[in-house]
């Protein structure tokens, strides 16, 4: 792939400062770019590296526009970089057509130009939209529906009766639609509560490697439009993730919790079941959320409190030993004072 | 599937209040049920929804028995619901017979009516009990034994020389019998301690999606009868989980720890190695257990203490900033008092 | 396998105290060994079991050399045990040759004596070194290179354009090279930042079951030589793990963080992105590291502080309720004293 700097400036709607016909063949970090690469400076931390970069050209914000290099000047360099990167990104691997070494059940519906690799298993009644890609090792359970342009990386499992939307990307090892975790202790042992529901994944969702999303006990577990889920995340039965919400790696949400739109959950954060989290709320890494949260909050800690309060608490821990010394010292002083006063009283 | 309300009342041993011949075709949540569905009210929270439900009939406890609907009255509505749900649950997908596209090693023993799907691999010397189901993508290592009626969902890995009991359910992506994590640092690097043991999973166990249970270093990692393990849980080498113990999602137990019967571990909880946890003890979500725990305890926090103490500690954090202010104020007062007294002493 | 005690003493460079021709057929824990087994005592905790062991012989350190048993006396019994265990360990399962039921893309390079099992998929341009083993269900993406003597357990996924070194062991369910997690929120939704980089796994690495290691956004995610990673660990894009570093189960490292050599990360520990951790630093289980750490530190807690400080803080929490009582009591005393003094002043 080769593009001119002028083409790339036009693509990102940026101001070109340099030769429009400069050839760009790739993207690279500022400290590793070659003269054929475009790079970008989005953070002041990397600004000084801009002076020394070998890159052929640099995407910068107006504040760095005095750099002595061919430039594309934009308000949001990171966004512009992402657009250029999408252009240079190699196509994902894809089998051409339907392999005769894939296993197709009865009554399978295949859209136009689907890609079904060897070692794929489709249960009875599966429906694939147009241009769906199923890489090797994928299992699609009976009566599951997969929307147009959705891509399943190798070794993804989507169990029976689930619905996956269009333009969804599911990474390897993810398991969609395993049983929710529901048992009632009885004298004879844990009695299983059958998990009769399903999982609905809406359009434009991305699901990370080795993520688990359980089917509802009754009804559905719902992953809203545009949600992005990082690796090793757990989403329990009957959870709802609102549109455009993001979950960082190893976070987990317990059963029936309803999460709003544009929420951000940090890595290793955990939410108990049966609560609600309002739109746009942010939960810090390793936080533990044990009660419902209104919209537009920023929470941190385990248990989670508003971030300012948690920061104050953490600062407090730090000086706890000193506090003990001060209290002990005061107790002594107070005791001495009391003794002194008692003596005085006697005299 | 269609059942009469009378049949269902008999199944759960409940009192029928309504037409015995009412036809029920499914189960649904109280707010989404149709006149052909049965629903249930197990929690006061949902009681008010009972008035408005469209359900054909409702399973209720005696306290809600005045509801103006066809009813099945039972002491434990949730348990009754679970029994009815088991009746209505669709059968799990299952390949009929042994696929000629599965790979069977030498000296494989197959019980009656086993189901071995395409894309399954059985190592040499594998033994499958009667009615075992292995879904596509499962790998069973050499000399591993799987008991009657056990069901392995797609893409499960059970490595060599493990034993899995009867009526076990293992969800997709679980890995049973990978090497335990044991290394000795030496000047040349981390030296591997060979993991010579195996994993024993007893009868009636359920193992969640993407769970990992490592083989013993020597001897066995033991998952006791009736244990239930949620998704993404880690069980290290030589751990014992006692009968009927449950582990919620993303919990982890380090090597050689011995956990009793009917223990409950919350989500994302972690236990260090080489400790013992007594029967019936409960460990809260995100707790960190660093020492042995007697039976019948309820622990919470990281590090974990008895739940009452942790609750008190957490309440304490909350008011730490105020405590600092109070201590500072007292110091000033004390200083003033002391000055005052000294002046008095002088006069 | 059968060895004499003399052969084993020579193997580990230990002092033989007992019959050189004693036959040893296996290894077993001290409390479960039979007269044909060798066992070892590496920890004072197990010393008393040594008296009662049925083992044919015992590996001991000089301090336990008075045990009335055939002995191998060494300075480091655990290390000696590991060496003997490597001798007795059964060979890992391995398919002989390249199965005609494996799927090989175009331009695949196969080293000498490779083992490619049925149900393996190799993309175009894959290169396998000598004696590489790929167990059933493994997927190797286009242009990925795997070094000599590397072993991939069943159902491992290594995606396109990654490099895996020699003598690497990857356990089942691990996913190497999925997309890093990078999005920019825009009014239309989360915009994906293409992940153009790759993963490099150097020689002698071990990667646990269901681990996820993401490809770099640009450039590489780097797993240094001799690194050992336990199950269910998350390594984000552009992370570097220095040589011989170990990560315990369920730990996670966020993007671009640089970890030194011989670092140890405890179970469920989490590190934020864009920080540096110095060589030989140890991070305790469940710790949360939010800032760079110099070499040779021992950190614990969430947030993580030097272990001594965290221990002091935890001890402090424990007595917080008592501290409150003491402060309240002092306030009362102080109030009484003040009143008393004021009265005195009046008189």
JSON list of C-alpha atoms in Angstrom, two decimals, chain C residues 69-208:
[
{"chain": "C", "resi": 69, "resn": "UNK", "atom": "CA", "xyz": [15.80, -44.17, 55.55]},
{"chain": "C", "resi": 70, "resn": "UNK", "atom": "CA", "xyz": [17.81, -44.53, 52.35]},
{"chain": "C", "resi": 71, "resn": "UNK", "atom": "CA", "xyz": [18.65, -40.91, 51.55]},
{"chain": "C", "resi": 72, "resn": "UNK", "atom": "CA", "xyz": [19.96, -38.58, 48.90]},
{"chain": "C", "resi": 73, "resn": "UNK", "atom": "CA", "xyz": [21.38, -35.58, 50.74]},
{"chain": "C", "resi": 74, "resn": "UNK", "atom": "CA", "xyz": [21.51, -32.30, 48.80]},
{"chain": "C", "resi": 75, "resn": "UNK", "atom": "CA", "xyz": [21.57, -28.62, 49.64]},
{"chain": "C", "resi": 76, "resn": "UNK", "atom": "CA", "xyz": [18.39, -27.89, 47.69]},
{"chain": "C", "resi": 77, "resn": "UNK", "atom": "CA", "xyz": [16.00, -30.85, 47.89]},
{"chain": "C", "resi": 78, "resn": "UNK", "atom": "CA", "xyz": [13.29, -29.13, 45.86]},
{"chain": "C", "resi": 79, "resn": "UNK", "atom": "CA", "xyz": [15.66, -28.49, 42.99]},
{"chain": "C", "resi": 80, "resn": "UNK", "atom": "CA", "xyz": [16.87, -32.10, 43.14]},
{"chain": "C", "resi": 81, "resn": "UNK", "atom": "CA", "xyz": [13.27, -33.27, 43.15]},
{"chain": "C", "resi": 82, "resn": "UNK", "atom": "CA", "xyz": [12.53, -31.18, 40.04]},
{"chain": "C", "resi": 83, "resn": "UNK", "atom": "CA", "xyz": [15.45, -32.83, 38.23]},
{"chain": "C", "resi": 84, "resn": "UNK", "atom": "CA", "xyz": [14.31, -36.33, 39.13]},
{"chain": "C", "resi": 85, "resn": "UNK", "atom": "CA", "xyz": [10.74, -35.46, 38.23]},
{"chain": "C", "resi": 86, "resn": "UNK", "atom": "CA", "xyz": [11.84, -34.36, 34.77]},
{"chain": "C", "resi": 87, "resn": "UNK", "atom": "CA", "xyz": [13.31, -37.83, 34.37]},
{"chain": "C", "resi": 88, "resn": "UNK", "atom": "CA", "xyz": [10.17, -39.64, 35.46]},
{"chain": "C", "resi": 89, "resn": "UNK", "atom": "CA", "xyz": [7.69, -37.30, 33.71]},
{"chain": "C", "resi": 90, "resn": "UNK", "atom": "CA", "xyz": [5.77, -39.08, 30.97]},
{"chain": "C", "resi": 91, "resn": "UNK", "atom": "CA", "xyz": [6.33, -37.63, 27.51]},
{"chain": "C", "resi": 92, "resn": "UNK", "atom": "CA", "xyz": [3.67, -35.15, 26.41]},
{"chain": "C", "resi": 93, "resn": "UNK", "atom": "CA", "xyz": [1.18, -36.57, 23.91]},
{"chain": "C", "resi": 94, "resn": "UNK", "atom": "CA", "xyz": [2.28, -35.95, 20.33]},
{"chain": "C", "resi": 95, "resn": "UNK", "atom": "CA", "xyz": [0.93, -36.91, 16.90]},
{"chain": "C", "resi": 96, "resn": "UNK", "atom": "CA", "xyz": [3.48, -38.66, 14.71]},
{"chain": "C", "resi": 97, "resn": "UNK", "atom": "CA", "xyz": [4.19, -36.61, 11.60]},
{"chain": "C", "resi": 98, "resn": "UNK", "atom": "CA", "xyz": [1.83, -34.30, 9.77]},
{"chain": "C", "resi": 99, "resn": "UNK", "atom": "CA", "xyz": [-1.75, -35.52, 9.77]},
{"chain": "C", "resi": 100, "resn": "UNK", "atom": "CA", "xyz": [-3.48, -35.55, 6.42]},
{"chain": "C", "resi": 101, "resn": "UNK", "atom": "CA", "xyz": [-6.48, -34.24, 8.35]},
{"chain": "C", "resi": 102, "resn": "UNK", "atom": "CA", "xyz": [-4.65, -31.05, 9.25]},
{"chain": "C", "resi": 103, "resn": "UNK", "atom": "CA", "xyz": [-5.15, -28.00, 7.00]},
{"chain": "C", "resi": 104, "resn": "UNK", "atom": "CA", "xyz": [-1.99, -26.44, 5.62]},
{"chain": "C", "resi": 105, "resn": "UNK", "atom": "CA", "xyz": [-2.05, -23.15, 3.74]},
{"chain": "C", "resi": 106, "resn": "UNK", "atom": "CA", "xyz": [0.23, -22.20, 0.88]},
{"chain": "C", "resi": 107, "resn": "UNK", "atom": "CA", "xyz": [3.94, -21.60, 1.34]},
{"chain": "C", "resi": 108, "resn": "UNK", "atom": "CA", "xyz": [4.08, -23.31, 4.70]},
{"chain": "C", "resi": 109, "resn": "UNK", "atom": "CA", "xyz": [7.57, -24.17, 5.90]},
{"chain": "C", "resi": 110, "resn": "UNK", "atom": "CA", "xyz": [7.88, -27.33, 8.01]},
{"chain": "C", "resi": 111, "resn": "UNK", "atom": "CA", "xyz": [11.05, -28.11, 9.97]},
{"chain": "C", "resi": 112, "resn": "UNK", "atom": "CA", "xyz": [12.32, -31.63, 10.58]},
{"chain": "C", "resi": 113, "resn": "UNK", "atom": "CA", "xyz": [10.22, -34.03, 12.62]},
{"chain": "C", "resi": 114, "resn": "UNK", "atom": "CA", "xyz": [7.32, -31.65, 13.17]},
{"chain": "C", "resi": 115, "resn": "UNK", "atom": "CA", "xyz": [4.11, -33.01, 14.66]},
{"chain": "C", "resi": 116, "resn": "UNK", "atom": "CA", "xyz": [0.91, -31.58, 13.22]},
{"chain": "C", "resi": 117, "resn": "UNK", "atom": "CA", "xyz": [-2.17, -33.31, 14.60]},
{"chain": "C", "resi": 118, "resn": "UNK", "atom": "CA", "xyz": [-5.59, -33.63, 12.98]},
{"chain": "C", "resi": 119, "resn": "UNK", "atom": "CA", "xyz": [-7.81, -30.57, 13.38]},
{"chain": "C", "resi": 120, "resn": "UNK", "atom": "CA", "xyz": [-4.87, -28.17, 13.18]},
{"chain": "C", "resi": 121, "resn": "UNK", "atom": "CA", "xyz": [-5.05, -25.20, 10.80]},
{"chain": "C", "resi": 122, "resn": "UNK", "atom": "CA", "xyz": [-1.92, -23.50, 9.45]},
{"chain": "C", "resi": 123, "resn": "UNK", "atom": "CA", "xyz": [-2.41, -20.24, 7.52]},
{"chain": "C", "resi": 124, "resn": "UNK", "atom": "CA", "xyz": [-0.42, -19.28, 4.44]},
{"chain": "C", "resi": 125, "resn": "UNK", "atom": "CA", "xyz": [3.26, -18.64, 4.99]},
{"chain": "C", "resi": 126, "resn": "UNK", "atom": "CA", "xyz": [3.47, -20.25, 8.42]},
{"chain": "C", "resi": 127, "resn": "UNK", "atom": "CA", "xyz": [6.93, -21.47, 9.39]},
{"chain": "C", "resi": 128, "resn": "UNK", "atom": "CA", "xyz": [7.49, -24.27, 11.91]},
{"chain": "C", "resi": 129, "resn": "UNK", "atom": "CA", "xyz": [10.96, -25.03, 13.30]},
{"chain": "C", "resi": 130, "resn": "UNK", "atom": "CA", "xyz": [12.31, -28.51, 13.93]},
{"chain": "C", "resi": 131, "resn": "UNK", "atom": "CA", "xyz": [10.39, -30.81, 16.24]},
{"chain": "C", "resi": 132, "resn": "UNK", "atom": "CA", "xyz": [7.52, -28.37, 16.73]},
{"chain": "C", "resi": 133, "resn": "UNK", "atom": "CA", "xyz": [4.35, -30.00, 18.10]},
{"chain": "C", "resi": 134, "resn": "UNK", "atom": "CA", "xyz": [0.89, -28.67, 17.30]},
{"chain": "C", "resi": 135, "resn": "UNK", "atom": "CA", "xyz": [-1.86, -30.55, 19.09]},
{"chain": "C", "resi": 136, "resn": "UNK", "atom": "CA", "xyz": [-5.45, -30.85, 17.84]},
{"chain": "C", "resi": 137, "resn": "UNK", "atom": "CA", "xyz": [-7.48, -27.68, 17.54]},
{"chain": "C", "resi": 138, "resn": "UNK", "atom": "CA", "xyz": [-4.50, -25.34, 17.24]},
{"chain": "C", "resi": 139, "resn": "UNK", "atom": "CA", "xyz": [-4.78, -22.43, 14.80]},
{"chain": "C", "resi": 140, "resn": "UNK", "atom": "CA", "xyz": [-1.65, -20.71, 13.48]},
{"chain": "C", "resi": 141, "resn": "UNK", "atom": "CA", "xyz": [-2.34, -17.54, 11.50]},
{"chain": "C", "resi": 142, "resn": "UNK", "atom": "CA", "xyz": [-0.67, -16.48, 8.24]},
{"chain": "C", "resi": 143, "resn": "UNK", "atom": "CA", "xyz": [3.04, -15.63, 8.31]},
{"chain": "C", "resi": 144, "resn": "UNK", "atom": "CA", "xyz": [3.50, -16.68, 11.92]},
{"chain": "C", "resi": 145, "resn": "UNK", "atom": "CA", "xyz": [6.82, -18.28, 12.83]},
{"chain": "C", "resi": 146, "resn": "UNK", "atom": "CA", "xyz": [7.25, -20.96, 15.53]},
{"chain": "C", "resi": 147, "resn": "UNK", "atom": "CA", "xyz": [10.71, -21.95, 16.76]},
{"chain": "C", "resi": 148, "resn": "UNK", "atom": "CA", "xyz": [12.34, -25.34, 17.33]},
{"chain": "C", "resi": 149, "resn": "UNK", "atom": "CA", "xyz": [10.98, -27.74, 19.95]},
{"chain": "C", "resi": 150, "resn": "UNK", "atom": "CA", "xyz": [8.02, -25.53, 20.79]},
{"chain": "C", "resi": 151, "resn": "UNK", "atom": "CA", "xyz": [4.90, -27.36, 21.99]},
{"chain": "C", "resi": 152, "resn": "UNK", "atom": "CA", "xyz": [1.36, -26.05, 21.58]},
{"chain": "C", "resi": 153, "resn": "UNK", "atom": "CA", "xyz": [-1.21, -27.92, 23.66]},
{"chain": "C", "resi": 154, "resn": "UNK", "atom": "CA", "xyz": [-4.66, -28.55, 22.19]},
{"chain": "C", "resi": 155, "resn": "UNK", "atom": "CA", "xyz": [-6.87, -25.60, 21.19]},
{"chain": "C", "resi": 156, "resn": "UNK", "atom": "CA", "xyz": [-4.19, -22.89, 21.23]},
{"chain": "C", "resi": 157, "resn": "UNK", "atom": "CA", "xyz": [-4.65, -19.88, 18.92]},
{"chain": "C", "resi": 158, "resn": "UNK", "atom": "CA", "xyz": [-1.65, -17.94, 17.59]},
{"chain": "C", "resi": 159, "resn": "UNK", "atom": "CA", "xyz": [-2.84, -15.31, 15.14]},
{"chain": "C", "resi": 160, "resn": "UNK", "atom": "CA", "xyz": [-1.19, -13.82, 12.08]},
{"chain": "C", "resi": 161, "resn": "UNK", "atom": "CA", "xyz": [2.30, -12.34, 11.90]},
{"chain": "C", "resi": 162, "resn": "UNK", "atom": "CA", "xyz": [3.43, -13.38, 15.40]},
{"chain": "C", "resi": 163, "resn": "UNK", "atom": "CA", "xyz": [6.80, -14.86, 16.29]},
{"chain": "C", "resi": 164, "resn": "UNK", "atom": "CA", "xyz": [7.16, -17.61, 18.88]},
{"chain": "C", "resi": 165, "resn": "UNK", "atom": "CA", "xyz": [10.65, -18.73, 19.90]},
{"chain": "C", "resi": 166, "resn": "UNK", "atom": "CA", "xyz": [12.24, -22.09, 20.61]},
{"chain": "C", "resi": 167, "resn": "UNK", "atom": "CA", "xyz": [11.36, -24.45, 23.48]},
{"chain": "C", "resi": 168, "resn": "UNK", "atom": "CA", "xyz": [8.18, -22.48, 24.22]},
{"chain": "C", "resi": 169, "resn": "UNK", "atom": "CA", "xyz": [5.27, -24.28, 25.89]},
{"chain": "C", "resi": 170, "resn": "UNK", "atom": "CA", "xyz": [1.79, -22.84, 25.34]},
{"chain": "C", "resi": 171, "resn": "UNK", "atom": "CA", "xyz": [-1.14, -24.36, 27.21]},
{"chain": "C", "resi": 172, "resn": "UNK", "atom": "CA", "xyz": [-4.64, -24.96, 25.96]},
{"chain": "C", "resi": 173, "resn": "UNK", "atom": "CA", "xyz": [-6.97, -22.10, 25.23]},
{"chain": "C", "resi": 174, "resn": "UNK", "atom": "CA", "xyz": [-4.26, -19.43, 25.15]},
{"chain": "C", "resi": 175, "resn": "UNK", "atom": "CA", "xyz": [-4.79, -16.71, 22.53]},
{"chain": "C", "resi": 176, "resn": "UNK", "atom": "CA", "xyz": [-1.70, -14.95, 21.19]},
{"chain": "C", "resi": 177, "resn": "UNK", "atom": "CA", "xyz": [-2.11, -11.94, 18.93]},
{"chain": "C", "resi": 178, "resn": "UNK", "atom": "CA", "xyz": [-5.74, -10.88, 19.26]},
{"chain": "C", "resi": 179, "resn": "UNK", "atom": "CA", "xyz": [-6.34, -7.17, 18.71]},
{"chain": "C", "resi": 180, "resn": "UNK", "atom": "CA", "xyz": [-5.24, -4.79, 21.42]},
{"chain": "C", "resi": 181, "resn": "UNK", "atom": "CA", "xyz": [-8.09, -2.83, 23.02]},
{"chain": "C", "resi": 182, "resn": "UNK", "atom": "CA", "xyz": [-8.01, 0.66, 21.57]},
{"chain": "C", "resi": 183, "resn": "UNK", "atom": "CA", "xyz": [-10.97, 2.92, 20.85]},
{"chain": "C", "resi": 184, "resn": "UNK", "atom": "CA", "xyz": [-11.64, 6.64, 20.63]},
{"chain": "C", "resi": 185, "resn": "UNK", "atom": "CA", "xyz": [-15.07, 7.80, 21.75]},
{"chain": "C", "resi": 186, "resn": "UNK", "atom": "CA", "xyz": [-16.73, 9.89, 19.03]},
{"chain": "C", "resi": 187, "resn": "UNK", "atom": "CA", "xyz": [-20.29, 11.20, 18.78]},
{"chain": "C", "resi": 188, "resn": "UNK", "atom": "CA", "xyz": [-21.09, 8.27, 16.47]},
{"chain": "C", "resi": 189, "resn": "UNK", "atom": "CA", "xyz": [-19.68, 5.62, 18.81]},
{"chain": "C", "resi": 190, "resn": "UNK", "atom": "CA", "xyz": [-16.38, 4.06, 19.82]},
{"chain": "C", "resi": 191, "resn": "UNK", "atom": "CA", "xyz": [-13.99, 4.33, 16.89]},
{"chain": "C", "resi": 192, "resn": "UNK", "atom": "CA", "xyz": [-11.58, 1.41, 16.57]},
{"chain": "C", "resi": 193, "resn": "UNK", "atom": "CA", "xyz": [-7.86, 2.07, 16.45]},
{"chain": "C", "resi": 194, "resn": "UNK", "atom": "CA", "xyz": [-6.52, -0.59, 14.11]},
{"chain": "C", "resi": 195, "resn": "UNK", "atom": "CA", "xyz": [-4.02, -2.88, 15.78]},
{"chain": "C", "resi": 196, "resn": "UNK", "atom": "CA", "xyz": [-1.22, -3.18, 13.25]},
{"chain": "C", "resi": 197, "resn": "UNK", "atom": "CA", "xyz": [1.53, -4.73, 15.37]},
{"chain": "C", "resi": 198, "resn": "UNK", "atom": "CA", "xyz": [2.32, -8.27, 16.47]},
{"chain": "C", "resi": 199, "resn": "UNK", "atom": "CA", "xyz": [3.46, -10.42, 19.40]},
{"chain": "C", "resi": 200, "resn": "UNK", "atom": "CA", "xyz": [6.96, -11.71, 19.91]},
{"chain": "C", "resi": 201, "resn": "UNK", "atom": "CA", "xyz": [7.42, -14.59, 22.35]},
{"chain": "C", "resi": 202, "resn": "UNK", "atom": "CA", "xyz": [11.08, -15.31, 22.98]},
{"chain": "C", "resi": 203, "resn": "UNK", "atom": "CA", "xyz": [12.74, -18.64, 23.75]},
{"chain": "C", "resi": 204, "resn": "UNK", "atom": "CA", "xyz": [11.97, -20.83, 26.78]},
{"chain": "C", "resi": 205, "resn": "UNK", "atom": "CA", "xyz": [8.69, -19.10, 27.63]},
{"chain": "C", "resi": 206, "resn": "UNK", "atom": "CA", "xyz": [5.74, -20.93, 29.18]},
{"chain": "C", "resi": 207, "resn": "UNK", "atom": "CA", "xyz": [2.21, -19.54, 28.73]},
{"chain": "C", "resi": 208, "resn": "UNK", "atom": "CA", "xyz": [-0.70, -20.86, 30.80]}
]
